[in-house]
PDB file of C-alpha atoms in Angstrom:
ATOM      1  CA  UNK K   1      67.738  97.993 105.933  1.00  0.00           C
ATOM      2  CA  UNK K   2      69.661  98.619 108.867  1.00  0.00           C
ATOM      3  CA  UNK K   3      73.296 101.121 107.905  1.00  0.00           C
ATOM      4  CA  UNK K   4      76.492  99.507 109.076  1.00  0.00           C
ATOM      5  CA  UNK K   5      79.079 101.594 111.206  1.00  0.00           C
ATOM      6  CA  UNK K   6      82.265 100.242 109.848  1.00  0.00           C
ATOM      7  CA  UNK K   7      83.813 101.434 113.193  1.00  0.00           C
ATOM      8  CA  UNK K   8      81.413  98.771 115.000  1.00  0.00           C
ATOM      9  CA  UNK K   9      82.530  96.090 112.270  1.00  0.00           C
ATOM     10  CA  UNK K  10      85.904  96.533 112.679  1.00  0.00           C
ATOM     11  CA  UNK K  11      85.131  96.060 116.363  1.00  0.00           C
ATOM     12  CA  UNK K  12      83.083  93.135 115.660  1.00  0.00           C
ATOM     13  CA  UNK K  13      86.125  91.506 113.727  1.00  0.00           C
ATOM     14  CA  UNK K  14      88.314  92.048 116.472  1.00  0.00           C
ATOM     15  CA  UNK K  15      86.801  90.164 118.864  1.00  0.00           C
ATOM     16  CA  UNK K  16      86.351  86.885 116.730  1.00  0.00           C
ATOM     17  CA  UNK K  17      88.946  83.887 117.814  1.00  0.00           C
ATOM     18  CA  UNK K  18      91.828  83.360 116.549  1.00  0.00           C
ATOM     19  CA  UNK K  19      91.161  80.690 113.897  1.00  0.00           C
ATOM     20  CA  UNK K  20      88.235  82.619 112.475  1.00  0.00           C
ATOM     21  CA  UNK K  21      90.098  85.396 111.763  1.00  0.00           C
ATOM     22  CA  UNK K  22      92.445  83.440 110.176  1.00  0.00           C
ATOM     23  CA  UNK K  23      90.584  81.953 107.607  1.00  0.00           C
ATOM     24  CA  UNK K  24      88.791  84.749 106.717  1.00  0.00           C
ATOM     25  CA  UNK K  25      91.716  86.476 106.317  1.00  0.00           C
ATOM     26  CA  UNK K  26      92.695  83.507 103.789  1.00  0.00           C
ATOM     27  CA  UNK K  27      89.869  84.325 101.841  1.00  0.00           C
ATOM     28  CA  UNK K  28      91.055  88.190 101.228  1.00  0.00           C
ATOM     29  CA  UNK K  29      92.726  89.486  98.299  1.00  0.00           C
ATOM     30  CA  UNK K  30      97.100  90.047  99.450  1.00  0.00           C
ATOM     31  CA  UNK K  31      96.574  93.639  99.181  1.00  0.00           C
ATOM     32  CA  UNK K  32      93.409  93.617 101.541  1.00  0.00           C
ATOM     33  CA  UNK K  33      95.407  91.742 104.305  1.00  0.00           C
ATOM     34  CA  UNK K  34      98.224  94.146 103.925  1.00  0.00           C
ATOM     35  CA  UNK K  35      95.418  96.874 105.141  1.00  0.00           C
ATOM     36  CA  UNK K  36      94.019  95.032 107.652  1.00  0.00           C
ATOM     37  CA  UNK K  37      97.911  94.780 108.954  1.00  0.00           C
ATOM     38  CA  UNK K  38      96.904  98.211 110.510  1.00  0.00           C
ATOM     39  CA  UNK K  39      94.316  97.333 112.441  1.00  0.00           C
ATOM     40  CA  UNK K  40      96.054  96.197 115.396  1.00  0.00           C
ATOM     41  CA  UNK K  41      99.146  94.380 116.872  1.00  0.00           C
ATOM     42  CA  UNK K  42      97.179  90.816 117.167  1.00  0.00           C
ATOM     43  CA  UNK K  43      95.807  91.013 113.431  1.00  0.00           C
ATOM     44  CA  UNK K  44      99.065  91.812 112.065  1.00  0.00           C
ATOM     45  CA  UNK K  45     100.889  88.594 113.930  1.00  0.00           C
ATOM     46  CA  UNK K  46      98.127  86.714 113.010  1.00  0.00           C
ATOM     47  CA  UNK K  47      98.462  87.390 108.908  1.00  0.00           C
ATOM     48  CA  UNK K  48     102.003  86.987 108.926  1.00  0.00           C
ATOM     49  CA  UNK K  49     101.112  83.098 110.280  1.00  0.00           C
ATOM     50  CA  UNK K  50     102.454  80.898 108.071  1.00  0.00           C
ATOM     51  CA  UNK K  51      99.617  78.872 107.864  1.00  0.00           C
ATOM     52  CA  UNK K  52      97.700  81.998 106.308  1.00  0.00           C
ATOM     53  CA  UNK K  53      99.908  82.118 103.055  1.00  0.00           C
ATOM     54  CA  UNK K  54     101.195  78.590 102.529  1.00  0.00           C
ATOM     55  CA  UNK K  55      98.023  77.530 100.973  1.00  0.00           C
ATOM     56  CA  UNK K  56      97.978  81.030  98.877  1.00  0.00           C
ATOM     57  CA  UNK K  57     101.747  79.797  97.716  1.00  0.00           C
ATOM     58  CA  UNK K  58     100.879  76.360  97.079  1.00  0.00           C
ATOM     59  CA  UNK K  59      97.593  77.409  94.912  1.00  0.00           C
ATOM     60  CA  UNK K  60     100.529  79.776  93.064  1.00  0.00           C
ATOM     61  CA  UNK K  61     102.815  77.346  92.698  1.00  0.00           C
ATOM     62  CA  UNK K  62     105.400  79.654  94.314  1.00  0.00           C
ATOM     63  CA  UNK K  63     107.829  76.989  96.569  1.00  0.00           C
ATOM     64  CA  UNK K  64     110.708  77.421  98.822  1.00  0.00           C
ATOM     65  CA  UNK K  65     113.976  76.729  98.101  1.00  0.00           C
ATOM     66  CA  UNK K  66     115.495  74.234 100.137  1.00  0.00           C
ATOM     67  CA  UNK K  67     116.417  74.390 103.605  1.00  0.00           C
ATOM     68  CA  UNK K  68     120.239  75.047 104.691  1.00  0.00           C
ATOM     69  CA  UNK K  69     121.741  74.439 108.523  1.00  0.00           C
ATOM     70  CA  UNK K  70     122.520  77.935 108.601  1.00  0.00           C
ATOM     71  CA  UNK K  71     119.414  79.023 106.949  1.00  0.00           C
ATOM     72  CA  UNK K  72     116.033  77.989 107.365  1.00  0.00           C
ATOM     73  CA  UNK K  73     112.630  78.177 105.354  1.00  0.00           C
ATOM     74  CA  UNK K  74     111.324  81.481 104.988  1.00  0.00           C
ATOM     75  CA  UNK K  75     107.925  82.605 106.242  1.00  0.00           C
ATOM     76  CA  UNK K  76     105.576  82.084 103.739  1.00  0.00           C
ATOM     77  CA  UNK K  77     104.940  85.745 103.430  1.00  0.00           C
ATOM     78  CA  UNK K  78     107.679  86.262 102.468  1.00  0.00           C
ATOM     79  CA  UNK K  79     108.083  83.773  99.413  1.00  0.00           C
ATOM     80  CA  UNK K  80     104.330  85.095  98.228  1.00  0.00           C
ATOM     81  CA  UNK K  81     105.715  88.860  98.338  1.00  0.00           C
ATOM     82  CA  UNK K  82     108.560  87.813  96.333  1.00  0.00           C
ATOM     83  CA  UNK K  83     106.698  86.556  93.534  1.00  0.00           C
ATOM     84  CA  UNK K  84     104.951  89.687  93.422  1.00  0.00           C
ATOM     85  CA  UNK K  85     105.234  92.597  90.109  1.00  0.00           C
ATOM     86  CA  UNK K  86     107.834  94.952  91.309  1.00  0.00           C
ATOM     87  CA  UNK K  87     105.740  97.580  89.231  1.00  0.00           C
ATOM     88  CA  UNK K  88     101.841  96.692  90.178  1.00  0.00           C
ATOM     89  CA  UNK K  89     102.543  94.381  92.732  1.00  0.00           C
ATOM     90  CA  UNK K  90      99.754  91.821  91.058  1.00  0.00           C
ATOM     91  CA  UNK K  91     101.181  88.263  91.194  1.00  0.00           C
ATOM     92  CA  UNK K  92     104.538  88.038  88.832  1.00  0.00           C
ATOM     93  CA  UNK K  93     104.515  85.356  85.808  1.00  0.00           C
ATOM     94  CA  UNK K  94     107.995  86.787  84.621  1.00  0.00           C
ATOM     95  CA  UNK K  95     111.059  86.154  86.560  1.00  0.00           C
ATOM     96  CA  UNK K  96     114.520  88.057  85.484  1.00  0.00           C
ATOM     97  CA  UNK K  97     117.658  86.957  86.876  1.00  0.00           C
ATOM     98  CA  UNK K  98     116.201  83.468  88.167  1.00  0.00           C
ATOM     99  CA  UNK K  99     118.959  81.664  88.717  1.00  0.00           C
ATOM    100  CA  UNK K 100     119.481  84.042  91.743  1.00  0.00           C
ATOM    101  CA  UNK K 101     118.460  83.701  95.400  1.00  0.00           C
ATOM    102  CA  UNK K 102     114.399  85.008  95.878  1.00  0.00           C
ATOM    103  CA  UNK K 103     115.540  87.862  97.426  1.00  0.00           C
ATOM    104  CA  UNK K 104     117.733  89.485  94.195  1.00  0.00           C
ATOM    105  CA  UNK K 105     115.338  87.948  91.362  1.00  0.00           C
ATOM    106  CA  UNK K 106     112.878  90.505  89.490  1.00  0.00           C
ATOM    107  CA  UNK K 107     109.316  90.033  89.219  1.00  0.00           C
ATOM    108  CA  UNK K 108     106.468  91.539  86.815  1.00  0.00           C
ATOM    109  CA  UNK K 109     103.639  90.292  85.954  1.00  0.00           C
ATOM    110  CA  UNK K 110     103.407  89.991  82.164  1.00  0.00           C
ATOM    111  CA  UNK K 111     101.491  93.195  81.566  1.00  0.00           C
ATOM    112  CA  UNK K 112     104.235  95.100  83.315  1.00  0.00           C
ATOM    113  CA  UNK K 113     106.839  93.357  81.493  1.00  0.00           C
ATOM    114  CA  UNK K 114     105.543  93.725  77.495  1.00  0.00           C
ATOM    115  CA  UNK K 115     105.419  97.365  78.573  1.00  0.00           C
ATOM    116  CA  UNK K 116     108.895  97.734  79.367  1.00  0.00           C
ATOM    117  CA  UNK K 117     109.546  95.855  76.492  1.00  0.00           C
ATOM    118  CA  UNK K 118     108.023  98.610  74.406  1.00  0.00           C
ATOM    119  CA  UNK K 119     110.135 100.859  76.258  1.00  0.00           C
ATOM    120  CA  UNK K 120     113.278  99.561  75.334  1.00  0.00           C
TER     121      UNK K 120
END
């Protein structure tokens, strides 16, 4: 078979529309987008799109909070990353502290969290 140049790939991927990028970035693992976040300036706005990780939020069962005048929904992005192990950063199932805002509340994912159970 034919060898790939992952330099020509990457290319490749970077001239694809806007929407096709889109959902295939949808189909990559959190951790993969956050790499491809490198590649360049338009990749980067267009995995921070809300439209990217509301359906990765809703399959999670992660929602926003509600909506204030003076503050607004949050980017998706932002409520997935939340939700994610402060230790492994795999998604979280255990939340400490959650009666606080999003942005104070703990996360680890319960193989993070019986370990520092051990611990202490």
């Amino acid at each position: 078979g034919m060898e790939s140049d992952g330099a020509w790939d990457c290319f490749r991927f970077l001239e694809l529309q806007d929407e096709l990028v889109c959902k295939i970035i949808m189909l990559l693992e959190p951790k993969v987008v956050a790499r491809c976040c490198a590649l360049s300036q338009r990749i980067r706005s267009l995995a921070c799109r809300d439209d990217v990780w509301e359906p990765l939020c809703h399959e999670r069962s992660y929602k926003q909070r509600s909506a204030s005048r003076t503050r607004g929904f949050r980017p998706w992005m932002e409520i997935y990353i939340a939700h994610l192990c402060g230790e492994c950063l795999k998604p979280g199932g255990v939340v400490l502290n959650p009666d606080l805002d999003c942005s104070t509340q703990a996360v680890l994912c319960f193989a993070c969290f019986n370990e520092v159970a051990k611990r202490n």
